[in-house]
Structures are given as structure tokens and as C-alpha cells.
Amino acid sequence: EQHPDTANIYNNLGIGYDSKGDHEKALQMHEKALQIGLATLGDQHPDTATTYNNMGLTSYNKGEYDKPLQLHEKVLRTRLAALGEQHADTATT
């Protein structure tokens, strides 16, 4: 279970639950993805940043607005450091 591909599956499940409006379940899936990502890739990896991004989007959809701002600022910092300013993933942050 401690593999980046497993984290990706949890992220995809989170997106699915978020789309259905089950934001709590979505956040649980993203949290599992985050724990695996942190353990296998570290905090500064672009894939871990994607998980933080997904958590921010779900929190926003849930009606929380401060938490998503903090998460998306973290995503931007991570992507700038790991990918650079000109990378497409940084641009879409």
C-alpha cells in the first residue's frame, strides 16, 4: 500500500467522491494519498503537491475558503521549487 501509484488511486477516489458532493469522504481519500505521498516521495515532490492541490479544491467545494488558500500557496511554492516557473503544472496552480 505504500507506493506512489496507490496514492494516485486514493487521489482519484477523492476526486470521484468530491464530484458526487461527498466532500468528507473525498478529504479522507486525499488524506490517505497524502500520507502515502509523504512517506514515499516526500513533502517537496510534485505529486505530493498535486495531493495538496486536490485537498484545497475539495475544501473549497466544501465551503471552506481559508484552508484552500493555504494549501494552494504551498502547492505553488512546491511546484516553483521542483518544476520552475515556466512549467505547465506551475502555471495551472
Coordinates of C-alpha atoms in Angstrom, one line a residue:
E1 CA 0.0 0.0 0.0
Q2 CA 3.0 2.4 0.5
H3 CA 3.5 3.1 -3.2
P4 CA 3.0 6.3 -5.2
D5 CA 0.6 4.5 -7.6
T6 CA -1.6 3.7 -4.6
A7 CA -1.5 7.4 -3.6
N8 CA -2.7 8.2 -7.1
I9 CA -5.6 5.8 -6.8
Y10 CA -6.7 7.4 -3.5
N11 CA -6.4 10.8 -5.1
N12 CA -8.7 9.6 -8.0
L13 CA -11.2 8.2 -5.5
G14 CA -11.1 11.6 -3.7
I15 CA -11.9 13.4 -6.9
G16 CA -14.8 11.0 -7.6
Y17 CA -16.3 11.5 -4.1
D18 CA -15.8 15.3 -4.4
S19 CA -17.7 15.2 -7.7
K20 CA -20.5 13.4 -6.0
G21 CA -20.7 16.0 -3.3
D22 CA -19.3 13.7 -0.6
H23 CA -16.6 16.1 0.5
E24 CA -15.8 14.4 3.8
K25 CA -15.1 11.1 2.1
A26 CA -13.1 12.9 -0.6
L27 CA -10.9 14.5 2.0
Q28 CA -10.4 11.2 3.7
M29 CA -9.2 9.7 0.4
H30 CA -6.9 12.7 -0.2
E31 CA -5.5 12.4 3.3
K32 CA -4.6 8.7 2.6
A33 CA -3.0 9.8 -0.6
L34 CA -1.0 12.5 1.3
Q35 CA 0.2 10.1 3.9
I36 CA 1.5 7.7 1.3
G37 CA 3.0 10.5 -0.8
L38 CA 4.8 12.0 2.2
A39 CA 6.2 8.5 3.1
T40 CA 7.3 7.6 -0.4
L41 CA 8.0 10.8 -2.2
G42 CA 8.4 13.5 0.5
D43 CA 6.8 16.9 1.0
Q44 CA 8.6 18.6 -1.9
H45 CA 7.6 16.3 -4.7
P46 CA 5.2 17.5 -7.5
D47 CA 2.9 14.5 -6.9
T48 CA 2.6 15.4 -3.3
A49 CA 1.8 18.9 -4.3
T50 CA -1.0 17.5 -6.5
T51 CA -2.5 15.9 -3.4
Y52 CA -2.4 19.2 -1.5
N53 CA -4.0 20.8 -4.6
N54 CA -6.8 18.2 -4.6
M55 CA -7.3 18.8 -0.9
G56 CA -7.6 22.5 -1.5
L57 CA -10.1 22.1 -4.2
T58 CA -12.2 19.7 -2.1
S59 CA -12.1 22.1 0.9
Y60 CA -13.2 24.9 -1.4
N61 CA -16.1 22.9 -2.7
K62 CA -17.0 22.2 0.9
G63 CA -17.3 25.9 1.6
E64 CA -14.1 26.4 3.4
Y65 CA -12.0 29.3 2.0
D66 CA -9.1 29.9 4.3
K67 CA -7.7 26.3 4.2
P68 CA -7.7 26.1 0.4
L69 CA -5.7 29.4 0.1
Q70 CA -3.0 28.0 2.5
L71 CA -2.9 24.7 0.6
H72 CA -2.7 26.3 -2.9
E73 CA 0.1 28.6 -1.7
K74 CA 2.0 25.5 -0.5
V75 CA 1.4 23.9 -3.9
L76 CA 2.7 27.0 -5.7
R77 CA 5.9 27.1 -3.6
T78 CA 6.5 23.4 -4.1
R79 CA 5.9 23.5 -7.9
L80 CA 8.1 26.5 -8.3
A81 CA 10.9 24.8 -6.4
A82 CA 10.6 21.5 -8.1
L83 CA 9.4 22.4 -11.6
G84 CA 10.3 26.0 -12.2
E85 CA 8.1 29.0 -13.2
Q86 CA 7.7 28.0 -16.8
H87 CA 6.3 24.5 -16.3
A88 CA 2.7 23.9 -17.2
D89 CA 1.8 22.4 -13.8
T90 CA 3.1 25.5 -12.1
A91 CA 1.1 27.7 -14.4
T92 CA -2.1 25.9 -13.6
T93 CA -1.6 26.2 -9.8

